[in-house]
Amino acid sequence: MKPVFRIDFVSDVSCPWCAIGLGSLEAALGRLQGELDASIHFQPFELNPQMGPEGQDIGEHIAQKYGSSPQQQAATREMIRQRGAEVGFEFRPEGRGRIYNTFDAHRLLHWAHEEGRPDRGHGEPGQQRLLKKALFAAYFTEGRSPASREVLLEAVQAAGLDVDRAREVLASGEFADEVRERESFWRERDIHAVPAIVLDDTHLVSGGQPPEVFERVLRKLADRKREAAAGA
């Protein structure tokens, strides 16, 4: 019997390293196909929860937050572009224009997770991941705002989810409390930077690691599970 893993992927849709981390994790799982089973659950984390709806120029924002120069930002942008290409994710060469509030995106991701639950939803388990990837692509590849209702609904459609139901969620405060509760839960567990990938609620992999890191950790944990099952 194959070992089974729950993977909590704590991240923000405005985080480029989260897109890289997801690509790396998926690549690792592809290499381990047939050796283990894993379900990915996306958990909310806002890098800029106080950001206004109009957003902020990305160069200004990064300079204020990290003190980096335009030259340093350009070097980081190119490194991110290359790392993304290695795992099959396309970043715009010119990078992001602005940074935006992502709370509504997290509300929709929470809804997508609920829709994928066989005991209560009407969608498929993988649609939350499809929505996450559509949001990453809209922002980092196409340069569109993840705070825009139009962009969010197009991502919902691309993920095969119910657009009319998503429109209802966006027009209301639905799932706001649930998202804030999840954010508080992970902060209380000392998650203060993303991506943070939690395996089986016990092992943490931090940052946009290459596929080899995820593959090595998952294989080691899978071997432990097999040994434990054999000795039971």
GROMACS .gro file of C-alpha atoms in nm:
model
  232
    1MET     CA    1   0.000   0.000   0.000
    2LYS     CA    2   0.136   0.341  -0.099
    3PRO     CA    3   0.208   0.599   0.174
    4VAL     CA    4  -0.044   0.885   0.175
    5PHE     CA    5   0.048   1.245   0.256
    6ARG     CA    6  -0.148   1.557   0.336
    7ILE     CA    7   0.037   1.866   0.212
    8ASP     CA    8  -0.066   2.209   0.340
    9PHE     CA    9   0.072   2.472   0.105
   10VAL     CA   10   0.067   2.805   0.292
   11SER     CA   11   0.109   3.085   0.040
   12ASP     CA   12  -0.009   3.408  -0.121
   13VAL     CA   13  -0.103   3.454  -0.486
   14SER     CA   14   0.117   3.767  -0.498
   15CYS     CA   15   0.429   3.573  -0.392
   16PRO     CA   16   0.656   3.472  -0.685
   17TRP     CA   17   0.844   3.216  -0.475
   18CYS     CA   18   0.511   3.049  -0.402
   19ALA     CA   19   0.455   2.993  -0.774
   20ILE     CA   20   0.806   2.848  -0.798
   21GLY     CA   21   0.753   2.633  -0.489
   22LEU     CA   22   0.431   2.489  -0.628
   23GLY     CA   23   0.597   2.409  -0.960
   24SER     CA   24   0.880   2.236  -0.776
   25LEU     CA   25   0.643   2.038  -0.555
   26GLU     CA   26   0.440   1.924  -0.855
   27ALA     CA   27   0.758   1.821  -1.036
   28ALA     CA   28   0.868   1.619  -0.733
   29LEU     CA   29   0.530   1.450  -0.705
   30GLY     CA   30   0.550   1.364  -1.073
   31ARG     CA   31   0.885   1.193  -1.017
   32LEU     CA   32   0.737   1.002  -0.722
   33GLN     CA   33   0.426   0.891  -0.908
   34GLY     CA   34   0.344   0.535  -0.815
   35GLU     CA   35   0.547   0.553  -0.493
   36LEU     CA   36   0.309   0.764  -0.285
   37ASP     CA   37  -0.019   0.955  -0.291
   38ALA     CA   38  -0.053   1.318  -0.184
   39SER     CA   39  -0.332   1.573  -0.153
   40ILE     CA   40  -0.243   1.945  -0.162
   41HIS     CA   41  -0.449   2.190   0.043
   42PHE     CA   42  -0.383   2.561  -0.017
   43GLN     CA   43  -0.382   2.770   0.297
   44PRO     CA   44  -0.413   3.151   0.308
   45PHE     CA   45  -0.133   3.393   0.388
   46GLU     CA   46  -0.146   3.763   0.300
   47LEU     CA   47   0.188   3.933   0.243
   48ASN     CA   48   0.021   4.275   0.244
   49PRO     CA   49  -0.313   4.255   0.426
   50GLN     CA   50  -0.337   4.635   0.459
   51MET     CA   51  -0.285   4.701   0.088
   52GLY     CA   52  -0.557   4.919  -0.064
   53PRO     CA   53  -0.767   4.811  -0.363
   54GLU     CA   54  -0.563   5.024  -0.605
   55GLY     CA   55  -0.240   4.849  -0.510
   56GLN     CA   56   0.109   5.002  -0.512
   57ASP     CA   57   0.391   5.031  -0.764
   58ILE     CA   58   0.604   4.720  -0.716
   59GLY     CA   59   0.939   4.900  -0.732
   60GLU     CA   60   0.827   5.151  -0.471
   61HIS     CA   61   0.680   4.875  -0.255
   62ILE     CA   62   0.992   4.656  -0.258
   63ALA     CA   63   1.219   4.953  -0.196
   64GLN     CA   64   1.011   5.052   0.107
   65LYS     CA   65   0.978   4.697   0.241
   66TYR     CA   66   1.328   4.563   0.178
   67GLY     CA   67   1.541   4.867   0.095
   68SER     CA   68   1.657   4.716  -0.235
   69SER     CA   69   1.784   4.927  -0.524
   70PRO     CA   70   1.645   4.912  -0.881
   71GLN     CA   71   1.955   4.714  -0.983
   72GLN     CA   72   1.903   4.461  -0.704
   73GLN     CA   73   1.536   4.430  -0.795
   74ALA     CA   74   1.624   4.366  -1.161
   75ALA     CA   75   1.872   4.092  -1.063
   76THR     CA   76   1.615   3.927  -0.836
   77ARG     CA   77   1.350   3.952  -1.108
   78GLU     CA   78   1.577   3.771  -1.355
   79MET     CA   79   1.663   3.502  -1.101
   80ILE     CA   80   1.292   3.446  -1.035
   81ARG     CA   81   1.222   3.428  -1.408
   82GLN     CA   82   1.491   3.162  -1.455
   83ARG     CA   83   1.381   2.959  -1.152
   84GLY     CA   84   1.024   2.968  -1.279
   85ALA     CA   85   1.127   2.849  -1.624
   86GLU     CA   86   1.306   2.551  -1.466
   87VAL     CA   87   0.974   2.425  -1.324
   88GLY     CA   88   0.759   2.522  -1.621
   89PHE     CA   89   0.618   2.851  -1.493
   90GLU     CA   90   0.640   3.165  -1.704
   91PHE     CA   91   0.711   3.499  -1.539
   92ARG     CA   92   0.684   3.816  -1.746
   93PRO     CA   93   1.042   3.934  -1.823
   94GLU     CA   94   0.949   4.286  -1.711
   95GLY     CA   95   0.811   4.153  -1.384
   96ARG     CA   96   0.511   4.279  -1.195
   97GLY     CA   97   0.390   4.636  -1.231
   98ARG     CA   98   0.202   4.662  -0.904
   99ILE     CA   99   0.133   4.468  -0.584
  100TYR     CA  100  -0.229   4.415  -0.480
  101ASN     CA  101  -0.457   4.307  -0.199
  102THR     CA  102  -0.530   3.933  -0.225
  103PHE     CA  103  -0.802   3.876   0.036
  104ASP     CA  104  -1.079   3.810  -0.217
  105ALA     CA  105  -0.856   3.562  -0.397
  106HIS     CA  106  -0.811   3.373  -0.070
  107ARG     CA  107  -1.186   3.374  -0.010
  108LEU     CA  108  -1.237   3.212  -0.350
  109LEU     CA  109  -0.962   2.958  -0.285
  110HIS     CA  110  -1.130   2.863   0.042
  111TRP     CA  111  -1.463   2.827  -0.141
  112ALA     CA  112  -1.295   2.612  -0.408
  113HIS     CA  113  -1.162   2.384  -0.136
  114GLU     CA  114  -1.510   2.347   0.012
  115GLU     CA  115  -1.653   2.275  -0.333
  116GLY     CA  116  -1.402   1.994  -0.374
  117ARG     CA  117  -1.500   1.817  -0.054
  118PRO     CA  118  -1.694   1.501  -0.146
  119ASP     CA  119  -1.919   1.533   0.158
  120ARG     CA  120  -2.050   1.880   0.079
  121GLY     CA  121  -1.925   2.030  -0.246
  122HIS     CA  122  -2.019   2.001  -0.610
  123GLY     CA  123  -1.676   2.041  -0.766
  124GLU     CA  124  -1.369   1.822  -0.797
  125PRO     CA  125  -1.081   1.795  -0.543
  126GLY     CA  126  -0.823   1.927  -0.790
  127GLN     CA  127  -1.010   2.246  -0.876
  128GLN     CA  128  -0.861   2.444  -0.588
  129ARG     CA  129  -0.517   2.376  -0.734
  130LEU     CA  130  -0.637   2.475  -1.081
  131LEU     CA  131  -0.772   2.801  -0.940
  132LYS     CA  132  -0.446   2.871  -0.758
  133LYS     CA  133  -0.247   2.815  -1.076
  134ALA     CA  134  -0.486   3.030  -1.280
  135LEU     CA  135  -0.441   3.313  -1.030
  136PHE     CA  136  -0.062   3.278  -1.042
  137ALA     CA  137  -0.072   3.290  -1.422
  138ALA     CA  138  -0.304   3.591  -1.431
  139TYR     CA  139  -0.075   3.792  -1.205
  140PHE     CA  140   0.278   3.679  -1.287
  141THR     CA  141   0.245   3.575  -1.653
  142GLU     CA  142  -0.023   3.814  -1.778
  143GLY     CA  143   0.041   4.106  -1.543
  144ARG     CA  144  -0.323   4.136  -1.434
  145SER     CA  145  -0.457   4.230  -1.091
  146PRO     CA  146  -0.561   3.948  -0.855
  147ALA     CA  147  -0.778   4.205  -0.680
  148SER     CA  148  -0.992   4.257  -0.993
  149ARG     CA  149  -1.333   4.090  -0.986
  150GLU     CA  150  -1.309   4.031  -1.361
  151VAL     CA  151  -0.971   3.859  -1.329
  152LEU     CA  152  -1.088   3.649  -1.036
  153LEU     CA  153  -1.398   3.529  -1.218
  154GLU     CA  154  -1.197   3.444  -1.530
  155ALA     CA  155  -0.966   3.234  -1.310
  156VAL     CA  156  -1.270   3.061  -1.160
  157GLN     CA  157  -1.394   2.979  -1.510
  158ALA     CA  158  -1.051   2.850  -1.613
  159ALA     CA  159  -1.056   2.618  -1.310
  160GLY     CA  160  -1.393   2.475  -1.415
  161LEU     CA  161  -1.576   2.616  -1.114
  162ASP     CA  162  -1.922   2.776  -1.097
  163VAL     CA  163  -1.878   3.141  -1.202
  164ASP     CA  164  -2.224   3.250  -1.083
  165ARG     CA  165  -2.159   3.103  -0.739
  166ALA     CA  166  -1.817   3.269  -0.728
  167ARG     CA  167  -1.978   3.601  -0.815
  168GLU     CA  168  -2.210   3.556  -0.516
  169VAL     CA  169  -1.912   3.486  -0.290
  170LEU     CA  170  -1.732   3.799  -0.408
  171ALA     CA  171  -2.042   4.017  -0.367
  172SER     CA  172  -2.076   3.908  -0.005
  173GLY     CA  173  -1.847   3.868   0.291
  174GLU     CA  174  -1.874   3.491   0.260
  175PHE     CA  175  -1.573   3.291   0.384
  176ALA     CA  176  -1.403   3.603   0.521
  177ASP     CA  177  -1.414   3.471   0.877
  178GLU     CA  178  -1.289   3.130   0.769
  179VAL     CA  179  -0.992   3.281   0.583
  180ARG     CA  180  -0.897   3.500   0.879
  181GLU     CA  181  -0.923   3.201   1.112
  182ARG     CA  182  -0.690   2.999   0.891
  183GLU     CA  183  -0.445   3.288   0.866
  184SER     CA  184  -0.440   3.318   1.244
  185PHE     CA  185  -0.395   2.943   1.280
  186TRP     CA  186  -0.079   2.942   1.069
  187ARG     CA  187   0.062   3.257   1.229
  188GLU     CA  188   0.019   3.096   1.570
  189ARG     CA  189   0.223   2.804   1.438
  190ASP     CA  190   0.508   3.047   1.361
  191ILE     CA  191   0.452   3.064   0.986
  192HIS     CA  192   0.566   3.418   0.904
  193ALA     CA  193   0.703   3.375   0.552
  194VAL     CA  194   0.586   3.188   0.245
  195PRO     CA  195   0.580   2.949   0.082
  196ALA     CA  196   0.562   2.721   0.383
  197ILE     CA  197   0.488   2.361   0.290
  198VAL     CA  198   0.373   2.144   0.581
  199LEU     CA  199   0.383   1.768   0.529
  200ASP     CA  200   0.145   1.558   0.738
  201ASP     CA  201   0.122   1.838   0.994
  202THR     CA  202   0.471   1.752   1.120
  203HIS     CA  203   0.742   1.844   0.867
  204LEU     CA  204   0.805   2.193   0.725
  205VAL     CA  205   0.976   2.280   0.397
  206SER     CA  206   1.029   2.655   0.366
  207GLY     CA  207   1.078   2.865   0.054
  208GLY     CA  208   1.076   2.806  -0.319
  209GLN     CA  209   1.298   2.499  -0.303
  210PRO     CA  210   1.402   2.306  -0.617
  211PRO     CA  211   1.220   1.980  -0.697
  212GLU     CA  212   1.509   1.772  -0.567
  213VAL     CA  213   1.452   1.899  -0.212
  214PHE     CA  214   1.083   1.804  -0.212
  215GLU     CA  215   1.162   1.469  -0.373
  216ARG     CA  216   1.427   1.386  -0.114
  217VAL     CA  217   1.211   1.483   0.185
  218LEU     CA  218   0.900   1.305   0.058
  219ARG     CA  219   1.092   0.988  -0.027
  220LYS     CA  220   1.254   0.982   0.318
  221LEU     CA  221   0.917   1.029   0.490
  222ALA     CA  222   0.756   0.766   0.266
  223ASP     CA  223   1.027   0.516   0.360
  224ARG     CA  224   0.958   0.585   0.728
  225LYS     CA  225   0.588   0.524   0.677
  226ARG     CA  226   0.657   0.193   0.504
  227GLU     CA  227   0.890   0.084   0.781
  228ALA     CA  228   0.634   0.178   1.046
  229ALA     CA  229   0.359  -0.011   0.862
  230ALA     CA  230   0.581  -0.317   0.825
  231GLY     CA  231   0.659  -0.319   1.196
  232ALA     CA  232   0.300  -0.267   1.309
   0.00000   0.00000   0.00000
